[in-house]
Coordinates of C-alpha atoms in Angstrom, one line a residue:
M1 CA 0.0 0.0 0.0
D2 CA 1.1 3.5 -0.7
L3 CA 2.2 5.4 2.4
K4 CA 1.9 8.9 0.8
L5 CA -0.6 11.4 2.0
Y6 CA -2.3 10.9 -1.4
S7 CA -1.6 8.3 -4.0
F8 CA -1.0 9.7 -7.5
S9 CA -4.8 9.8 -7.9
G10 CA -5.4 11.5 -4.6
A11 CA -6.7 8.6 -2.5
P12 CA -6.7 9.4 1.2
Q13 CA -4.5 7.5 3.7
R14 CA -4.9 7.2 7.4
K15 CA -4.4 10.2 9.7
R16 CA -3.7 9.6 13.4
R17 CA -3.4 11.6 16.6
A18 CA -1.4 10.8 19.7
G19 CA -1.3 13.6 22.1
G20 CA -1.4 16.0 19.2
A21 CA -2.5 16.0 15.6
L22 CA -0.8 13.3 13.6
T23 CA -1.1 13.1 9.8
P24 CA -0.3 10.3 7.3
K25 CA 3.0 9.0 6.4
A26 CA 4.5 10.5 3.3
L27 CA 6.6 9.8 0.2
L28 CA 10.1 11.1 0.8
L29 CA 11.2 14.1 -1.0
G30 CA 14.2 16.3 -0.8
C31 CA 12.2 19.5 -1.1
A32 CA 15.3 21.6 -1.8
L33 CA 15.6 19.6 -5.1
V34 CA 12.3 20.9 -6.4
V35 CA 12.4 24.7 -6.7
A36 CA 12.6 27.8 -4.7
C37 CA 8.9 28.5 -4.9
G38 CA 7.4 32.0 -4.8
P39 CA 4.3 32.9 -2.7
A40 CA 1.2 30.8 -3.3
D41 CA -0.4 33.6 -5.3
T42 CA 2.4 34.1 -7.7
P43 CA 3.0 32.4 -11.0
P44 CA 4.9 29.0 -11.0
S45 CA 8.6 29.3 -10.8
R46 CA 11.2 27.4 -12.8
A47 CA 13.3 24.6 -11.3
S48 CA 16.8 25.2 -10.4
A49 CA 19.3 25.1 -13.3
S50 CA 21.5 22.8 -11.2
L51 CA 19.0 19.9 -11.7
T52 CA 20.1 17.2 -14.0
M53 CA 16.6 16.6 -15.4
D54 CA 14.5 19.0 -17.4
L55 CA 11.6 19.8 -15.0
P56 CA 8.5 21.8 -16.0
P57 CA 7.4 24.7 -13.8
I58 CA 6.2 23.6 -10.4
R59 CA 2.5 24.5 -10.0
T60 CA 1.2 26.3 -6.9
F61 CA -2.3 27.4 -5.9
P62 CA -3.5 31.0 -5.6
T63 CA -4.7 32.2 -2.2
R64 CA -8.5 32.1 -2.3
A65 CA -11.2 32.2 0.3
A66 CA -13.2 29.1 0.8
S67 CA -17.0 28.9 0.0
P68 CA -19.2 29.4 3.1
P69 CA -20.6 26.3 4.8
Q70 CA -23.9 25.1 3.5
R71 CA -25.3 23.6 6.7
S72 CA -27.6 24.7 9.5
N73 CA -26.2 26.8 12.3
S74 CA -27.9 24.6 14.9
D75 CA -26.1 21.5 13.5
M76 CA -22.8 23.4 13.4
A77 CA -23.2 24.5 17.0
R78 CA -23.3 20.8 18.0
D79 CA -20.2 20.3 15.8
F80 CA -18.4 23.2 17.5
L81 CA -19.0 21.8 21.0
D82 CA -17.9 18.3 20.1
L83 CA -14.8 19.6 18.4
S84 CA -13.8 22.0 21.2
F85 CA -14.7 20.0 24.3
R86 CA -13.6 16.5 23.4
L87 CA -10.4 14.9 22.4
E88 CA -10.3 12.3 19.6
G89 CA -10.0 9.4 22.1
G90 CA -13.2 10.5 23.8
T91 CA -11.7 12.5 26.8
E92 CA -14.0 15.4 27.7
M93 CA -12.3 18.7 28.2
P94 CA -13.6 20.7 31.2
V95 CA -13.0 24.2 29.9
F96 CA -12.8 26.0 26.6
T97 CA -9.4 27.3 25.5
R98 CA -7.9 29.6 22.9
F99 CA -5.2 32.2 22.7
E100 CA -6.3 35.4 24.5
T101 CA -3.6 37.7 22.9
P102 CA -2.5 38.2 19.3
V103 CA -0.9 35.1 18.0
T104 CA 2.7 35.2 16.7
V105 CA 4.1 32.4 14.6
A106 CA 7.8 31.6 14.0
I107 CA 9.5 29.1 11.7
T108 CA 12.6 27.2 13.0
G109 CA 14.6 24.3 11.8
K110 CA 15.6 23.6 8.2
A111 CA 12.5 24.7 6.3
P112 CA 11.9 23.6 2.7
A113 CA 11.4 26.3 0.1
T114 CA 7.7 25.9 0.0
L115 CA 7.0 26.1 3.7
R116 CA 7.1 29.9 4.1
P117 CA 5.0 30.9 1.1
D118 CA 2.4 28.2 1.9
L119 CA 2.4 29.4 5.6
E120 CA 2.0 33.0 4.6
A121 CA -0.9 32.2 2.3
L122 CA -2.5 30.3 5.2
L123 CA -2.0 33.1 7.7
L124 CA -3.5 35.5 5.2
R125 CA -6.6 33.3 4.9
L126 CA -6.8 33.1 8.7
R127 CA -6.8 36.9 9.0
N128 CA -9.3 37.5 6.2
E129 CA -11.7 34.6 6.7
A130 CA -11.5 33.8 10.4
G131 CA -10.7 37.3 11.6
L132 CA -7.7 36.2 13.6
R133 CA -4.9 38.4 14.9
I134 CA -2.1 36.2 13.7
N135 CA 1.2 37.1 12.1
L136 CA 4.5 35.5 11.1
R137 CA 7.6 37.0 12.9
P138 CA 11.3 36.2 12.9
A139 CA 12.5 33.7 15.5
S140 CA 13.9 35.4 18.6
D141 CA 14.8 34.7 22.2
V142 CA 11.2 35.3 23.2
P143 CA 9.2 32.2 22.1
A144 CA 6.4 32.8 19.6
S145 CA 2.9 31.8 20.5
I146 CA 3.2 29.0 17.9
T147 CA 6.6 27.7 16.7
I148 CA 6.7 25.6 13.5
E149 CA 9.9 23.6 13.5
A150 CA 10.9 21.7 10.3
V151 CA 12.8 18.5 11.0
S152 CA 13.3 15.2 9.3
R153 CA 10.5 12.7 9.2
D154 CA 12.8 10.2 10.9
R155 CA 13.3 12.5 13.8
I156 CA 9.6 13.0 14.2
Q157 CA 9.0 9.2 14.1
R158 CA 11.7 8.5 16.7
L159 CA 9.4 10.3 19.1
L160 CA 6.0 9.3 17.6
P161 CA 6.5 6.3 15.3
H162 CA 3.2 6.7 13.4
A163 CA 3.4 10.4 13.0
A164 CA 4.2 12.6 10.0
C165 CA 3.5 15.9 11.8
F166 CA 2.0 16.9 15.2
V167 CA 1.3 19.7 17.6
V168 CA 2.1 19.9 21.3
P169 CA 1.1 22.4 24.0
N170 CA 3.6 24.2 26.2
V171 CA 6.8 23.6 24.2
S172 CA 8.7 25.6 21.6
S173 CA 11.1 23.0 20.1
I174 CA 11.3 19.3 19.4
E175 CA 14.2 19.0 21.9
E176 CA 12.0 20.6 24.6
Y177 CA 9.2 18.1 23.7
R178 CA 11.7 15.2 23.9
R179 CA 12.6 16.2 27.4
T180 CA 9.0 16.8 28.6
R181 CA 6.9 14.4 26.5
R182 CA 5.9 12.3 29.5
Q183 CA 5.1 15.3 31.7
P184 CA 1.6 16.7 32.4
Q185 CA 2.1 20.0 30.6
T186 CA 2.5 18.3 27.2
D187 CA -0.7 16.2 27.6
W188 CA -3.7 17.8 25.8
K189 CA -6.1 16.6 28.4
N190 CA -4.5 18.9 31.0
L191 CA -4.8 21.9 28.8
R192 CA -6.5 24.9 30.5
S193 CA -5.0 27.8 28.6
R194 CA -3.1 28.4 25.4
E195 CA 0.1 30.5 25.5
R196 CA 2.8 28.5 23.8
L197 CA 2.6 25.6 21.4
A198 CA 4.9 23.9 18.8
I199 CA 4.1 22.2 15.5
F200 CA 6.7 19.8 14.1
V201 CA 6.6 19.2 10.4
P202 CA 8.8 17.1 8.1
N203 CA 11.2 18.8 5.9
D204 CA 11.8 15.8 3.6
V205 CA 8.3 15.2 2.2
N206 CA 6.4 16.6 -0.9
P207 CA 5.1 20.1 -0.8
Q208 CA 1.4 19.1 -0.7
E209 CA 1.9 17.0 2.4
L210 CA 3.8 19.7 4.1
R211 CA 1.0 22.2 3.3
D212 CA -1.6 19.8 4.5
C213 CA 0.3 19.5 7.8
L214 CA 0.4 23.2 8.2
H215 CA -3.3 23.6 7.7
E216 CA -4.5 20.9 10.1
E217 CA -1.9 21.4 12.8
L218 CA -2.1 25.2 12.9
A219 CA -5.9 25.0 13.0
Q220 CA -5.7 22.6 15.9
A221 CA -3.1 24.8 17.6
L222 CA -5.5 27.7 17.4
G223 CA -8.9 26.0 18.0
P224 CA -10.7 22.6 17.7
L225 CA -8.9 19.6 19.3
N226 CA -11.1 16.8 18.0
D227 CA -11.8 15.0 14.7
L228 CA -15.3 14.0 13.7
Y229 CA -16.0 11.5 10.8
R230 CA -19.5 12.8 10.5
L231 CA -18.2 16.1 9.1
P232 CA -18.5 16.2 5.3
D233 CA -16.8 19.6 4.9
S234 CA -13.8 19.8 7.2
V235 CA -10.2 19.0 7.7
F236 CA -11.2 18.0 11.2
N237 CA -12.1 14.6 9.8
D238 CA -9.8 11.6 9.8
D239 CA -10.9 10.5 6.3
N240 CA -8.4 13.1 5.0
V241 CA -10.6 14.0 2.0
H242 CA -10.4 17.7 2.8
A243 CA -6.8 18.8 3.2
V244 CA -6.9 22.6 3.3
L245 CA -9.1 24.7 5.6
T246 CA -12.7 24.9 4.4
G247 CA -15.5 27.4 4.9
F248 CA -16.8 25.4 7.8
D249 CA -13.3 25.3 9.4
M250 CA -12.9 29.1 9.1
L251 CA -16.3 29.6 10.7
M252 CA -15.3 27.3 13.6
L253 CA -12.2 29.4 14.1
R254 CA -14.0 32.7 13.8
A255 CA -16.5 31.5 16.4
T256 CA -13.6 30.3 18.6
Y257 CA -12.2 33.8 18.7
D258 CA -15.6 35.6 19.0
P259 CA -15.5 38.3 21.8
A260 CA -18.5 36.5 23.5
L261 CA -16.2 33.6 24.4
K262 CA -13.1 33.4 26.5
T263 CA -10.8 30.8 28.0
G264 CA -12.1 28.9 31.0
M265 CA -15.7 28.8 30.0
R266 CA -17.6 25.6 30.7
R267 CA -19.4 23.7 27.9
A268 CA -22.9 24.8 29.0
D269 CA -21.8 28.5 29.0
V270 CA -20.4 28.2 25.5
A271 CA -23.5 26.3 24.3
A272 CA -25.7 29.1 25.6
R273 CA -23.8 31.8 23.6
L274 CA -23.2 29.8 20.4
P275 CA -26.6 30.4 18.8
A276 CA -26.2 34.2 18.8
I277 CA -22.6 34.0 17.7
L278 CA -23.4 31.8 14.7
A279 CA -26.4 33.8 13.8
R280 CA -24.2 36.9 13.7
L281 CA -21.3 35.3 11.9
N282 CA -23.2 33.1 9.5
P283 CA -26.8 34.5 8.9
A284 CA -27.4 32.2 6.0
G285 CA -27.1 29.2 8.3
Q286 CA -30.2 30.4 10.2
H287 CA -32.3 29.5 7.2
Q288 CA -30.8 26.1 6.5
R289 CA -32.8 23.0 7.4
S290 CA -31.4 21.1 10.4
A291 CA -30.2 17.7 9.3
P292 CA -27.9 16.4 12.1
L293 CA -25.9 13.3 11.3
P294 CA -25.7 10.6 14.0
A295 CA -22.5 10.0 16.0
T296 CA -20.0 7.6 14.6
P297 CA -19.6 4.4 16.6
R298 CA -16.1 3.4 17.7
A299 CA -16.3 0.1 15.8
W300 CA -16.7 1.9 12.5
I301 CA -13.8 4.2 13.3
A302 CA -11.6 1.2 14.1
A303 CA -12.6 -0.5 10.9
V304 CA -11.8 2.5 8.7
E305 CA -8.5 3.1 10.5
T306 CA -7.5 -0.5 9.7
A307 CA -8.7 -0.2 6.1
L308 CA -6.6 2.9 5.6
G309 CA -3.6 1.9 7.8
G310 CA -0.2 1.1 6.6
F311 CA 0.4 -1.5 9.3
A312 CA -2.2 -4.1 8.2
N313 CA -1.8 -6.5 5.3
R314 CA -4.0 -6.5 2.2
A315 CA -6.4 -9.1 3.5
Q316 CA -6.9 -7.3 6.8
R317 CA -7.5 -4.0 5.1
A318 CA -10.1 -5.7 2.8
R319 CA -11.9 -7.3 5.8
A320 CA -11.9 -4.0 7.6
A321 CA -13.4 -2.2 4.6
N322 CA -16.2 -4.7 4.4
T323 CA -16.8 -4.3 8.2
A324 CA -17.0 -0.5 7.8
A325 CA -19.6 -0.8 5.0
Q326 CA -21.6 -3.4 7.0
I327 CA -21.7 -1.1 10.1
A328 CA -22.8 1.8 7.9
R329 CA -25.6 -0.3 6.4
E330 CA -26.7 -1.5 9.9
Q331 CA -26.7 2.1 11.1
G332 CA -28.9 3.1 8.2
W333 CA -26.6 5.9 7.1
Q334 CA -27.2 7.6 3.8
D335 CA -24.3 10.1 4.0
H336 CA -20.6 10.3 3.0
R337 CA -19.7 7.7 5.6
R338 CA -21.8 5.1 3.9
A339 CA -20.1 6.0 0.6
F340 CA -16.7 5.8 2.2
G341 CA -17.1 2.2 3.1
H342 CA -17.9 1.3 -0.5
F343 CA -14.9 3.4 -1.7
L344 CA -12.7 1.4 0.6
I345 CA -14.0 -1.9 -0.6
G346 CA -13.6 -0.8 -4.2
R347 CA -10.0 0.2 -3.6
S348 CA -9.3 -3.1 -2.0
L349 CA -10.7 -5.0 -5.0
Q350 CA -9.2 -3.0 -7.8
A351 CA -6.3 -5.4 -8.5
T352 CA -8.2 -8.7 -7.9
A353 CA -11.8 -8.1 -8.9
P354 CA -12.0 -5.0 -11.1
E355 CA -15.7 -5.4 -12.0
Q356 CA -16.7 -5.6 -8.4
A357 CA -14.5 -2.7 -7.5
E358 CA -16.2 -0.6 -10.2
A359 CA -19.6 -1.5 -8.8
H360 CA -18.6 -0.3 -5.4
F361 CA -17.2 3.0 -6.7
R362 CA -20.6 3.6 -8.5
T363 CA -22.4 2.7 -5.3
A364 CA -20.3 5.2 -3.4
L365 CA -21.3 8.0 -5.8
N366 CA -25.0 7.2 -5.2
Y367 CA -24.6 8.2 -1.5
L368 CA -22.6 11.4 -2.2
G369 CA -25.4 13.5 -3.8
S370 CA -24.4 16.6 -5.8
G371 CA -23.6 19.2 -3.2
P372 CA -20.3 21.1 -2.9
D373 CA -19.4 19.5 0.5
T374 CA -19.0 16.1 -1.0
A375 CA -17.4 17.1 -4.3
P376 CA -13.9 15.9 -3.2
H377 CA -15.4 12.6 -2.0
R378 CA -17.0 12.2 -5.4
A379 CA -13.8 13.0 -7.2
L380 CA -12.1 10.0 -5.5
N381 CA -14.6 7.7 -7.1
Q382 CA -14.9 9.6 -10.4
S383 CA -11.2 9.4 -11.1
R384 CA -11.3 5.6 -10.8
L385 CA -14.5 5.3 -12.8
A386 CA -12.9 7.4 -15.5
A387 CA -10.1 4.9 -15.9
Y388 CA -12.6 2.0 -16.1
A389 CA -14.5 4.0 -18.8
L390 CA -11.3 4.5 -20.8
R391 CA -10.5 0.8 -20.5
A392 CA -13.9 0.0 -21.9
G393 CA -13.4 2.5 -24.8
N394 CA -16.1 4.9 -23.5
T395 CA -14.1 8.1 -24.0
A396 CA -17.1 10.4 -23.7
R397 CA -18.0 9.1 -20.3
A398 CA -14.4 9.2 -19.2
E399 CA -14.1 12.8 -20.2
Q400 CA -17.3 13.7 -18.3
L401 CA -15.9 12.0 -15.1
I402 CA -12.5 13.5 -15.5
D403 CA -13.9 17.1 -15.9
A404 CA -16.1 16.7 -12.8
A405 CA -13.3 15.3 -10.7
Y406 CA -10.8 17.9 -11.9
A407 CA -13.1 20.8 -10.9
A408 CA -13.3 19.3 -7.4
A409 CA -9.6 18.7 -7.2
Q410 CA -8.9 22.3 -8.1
T411 CA -11.3 23.6 -5.5
S412 CA -9.9 21.4 -2.8
Q413 CA -6.3 22.1 -3.9
N414 CA -5.4 18.4 -4.5
A415 CA -2.4 18.7 -6.8
A416 CA -1.7 15.0 -6.7
Q417 CA -5.2 14.2 -8.0
M418 CA -5.0 17.0 -10.6
A419 CA -1.8 15.5 -11.9
T420 CA -3.4 12.1 -12.5
L421 CA -6.5 13.5 -14.1
L422 CA -4.4 15.6 -16.5
S423 CA -2.4 12.6 -17.4
L424 CA -5.6 10.8 -18.3
K425 CA -6.7 13.7 -20.5
A426 CA -3.3 13.5 -22.2
H427 CA -3.9 9.8 -22.9
I428 CA -7.2 10.7 -24.5
A429 CA -5.7 13.5 -26.6
E430 CA -2.9 11.2 -27.8
S431 CA -5.4 8.4 -28.7
R432 CA -7.1 11.0 -31.0
G433 CA -3.8 11.9 -32.6
D434 CA -3.5 15.3 -30.9
K435 CA 0.1 14.9 -29.8
R436 CA 0.6 18.7 -29.2
T437 CA -2.3 18.8 -26.7
A438 CA -1.1 15.6 -25.1
A439 CA 2.4 17.0 -24.6
A440 CA 1.0 20.2 -23.0
L441 CA -1.2 18.2 -20.7
R442 CA 1.6 16.0 -19.6
S443 CA 3.8 19.0 -18.9
E444 CA 1.0 20.5 -16.8
S445 CA 0.5 17.2 -15.1
A446 CA 4.2 17.0 -14.2
G447 CA 4.1 20.5 -12.8
W448 CA 1.2 19.6 -10.4
A449 CA 2.9 16.3 -9.6
L450 CA 6.0 18.2 -8.5
Y451 CA 3.8 19.9 -5.8
G452 CA 1.5 17.0 -5.1
N453 CA 4.0 14.1 -5.1
G454 CA 7.4 15.5 -5.3
V455 CA 10.3 15.3 -7.7
D456 CA 10.5 11.5 -7.2
A457 CA 7.2 11.1 -9.0
L458 CA 8.4 12.4 -12.3
P459 CA 10.5 9.4 -13.3
T460 CA 7.3 7.4 -13.1
Q461 CA 5.5 9.4 -15.8
P462 CA 4.7 6.1 -17.6
L463 CA 2.1 5.8 -14.8
R464 CA -0.1 7.9 -17.0
E465 CA -0.4 5.0 -19.4
V466 CA -0.9 2.5 -16.6
A467 CA -3.6 4.7 -15.1
A468 CA -5.4 5.0 -18.4
A469 CA -5.4 1.3 -18.9
D470 CA -5.7 -0.1 -15.4
P471 CA -7.8 1.5 -12.6
S472 CA -5.8 -0.5 -10.0
A473 CA -3.0 2.1 -10.7
H474 CA -5.2 4.5 -8.7
R475 CA -4.6 2.8 -5.4

């Protein structure tokens, strides 16, 4: 099984937490070998002339605001409370916490070239969309509110073996965390105020994984501590379908820092003030119909974690995927979680039973509707179904699926998935004899692959042909 954050087609892998926010294992990348990237809202830059291969421009995303959430404020009030007053393992937090002063952020360690521009773009979004008082500042003798230290993945995993990146309270360096990791102050369940936190990110992974770490870990450092599988529109969800902060996430952070709340408040006090806060911040949510999703049982979570995990064999992952789908059926779910079970089964069957796999991907789409919240979920299935359509010679259907998935991948800033979809389009263009268009699409695909998968993905460009002919290449 791939241990990248996303496979070349953008399939999610498992994200874990252990005392902090842990994200999936990653494909190794010497980021310094890619390029010195400009800010996220600048044109792509050229690779270093010192490289021995002829690389296309690395592609980066412009800084854009997310679309507002499309759900009822009453439902999102419940989400806010469950995100803010519970840890992922189920521990209830007695009080609400946030930073009570303007937040300063510092970068330390050996940062890859893409870290600073991606972080600056994220901080700009946090100021504009969440209304936060947060700024990047040079490292100094006085610790920043949040220190982001870039270290090797190996060093991170010597401390937390299953982690790619994580956030810890009351420290400012990985060395300080190493000394205090078994002490009460670094345990999230003892958190009563936020004054100093550290985020540890790997400096030897692809730019997309590093960016995704920044989004989730910085959001957790600032606000919600929990993950909820029932959320269709959030990075605070261990299915990893959303990787950059969404409109829902920004609303949760804006509510976290609303003047009506303060550190030390009890859950009942926050719950009493939330309706007025959300009505003021998101008036459109007052008119949305309430449609609360049921809680997710621990057995389903365990099955999904096994199905996505890198530490189970193929047979165990397949059994776990079927268990997740069975539990969803028994629960009577009709939402994205029901679809996710079928996606997991389909992925487990791609190599051995492709016709059954295709049927499960189609079933997954049936449970995902047509709303914007589940567009990235649909894209995971559409990209695979496009490959099946190409294999069957149905080019028109393949193009329809590719275009739908590509739009979602662009919106959710999934460069890895965009790279795969562009390579499929190149295959179609070449099959029609349009070699010029095919070459342009492959160059663009490689530019997004540099960001989404890293420079090591480029020598595997023949994957574009495998992907077009064999959906199992999308694992």
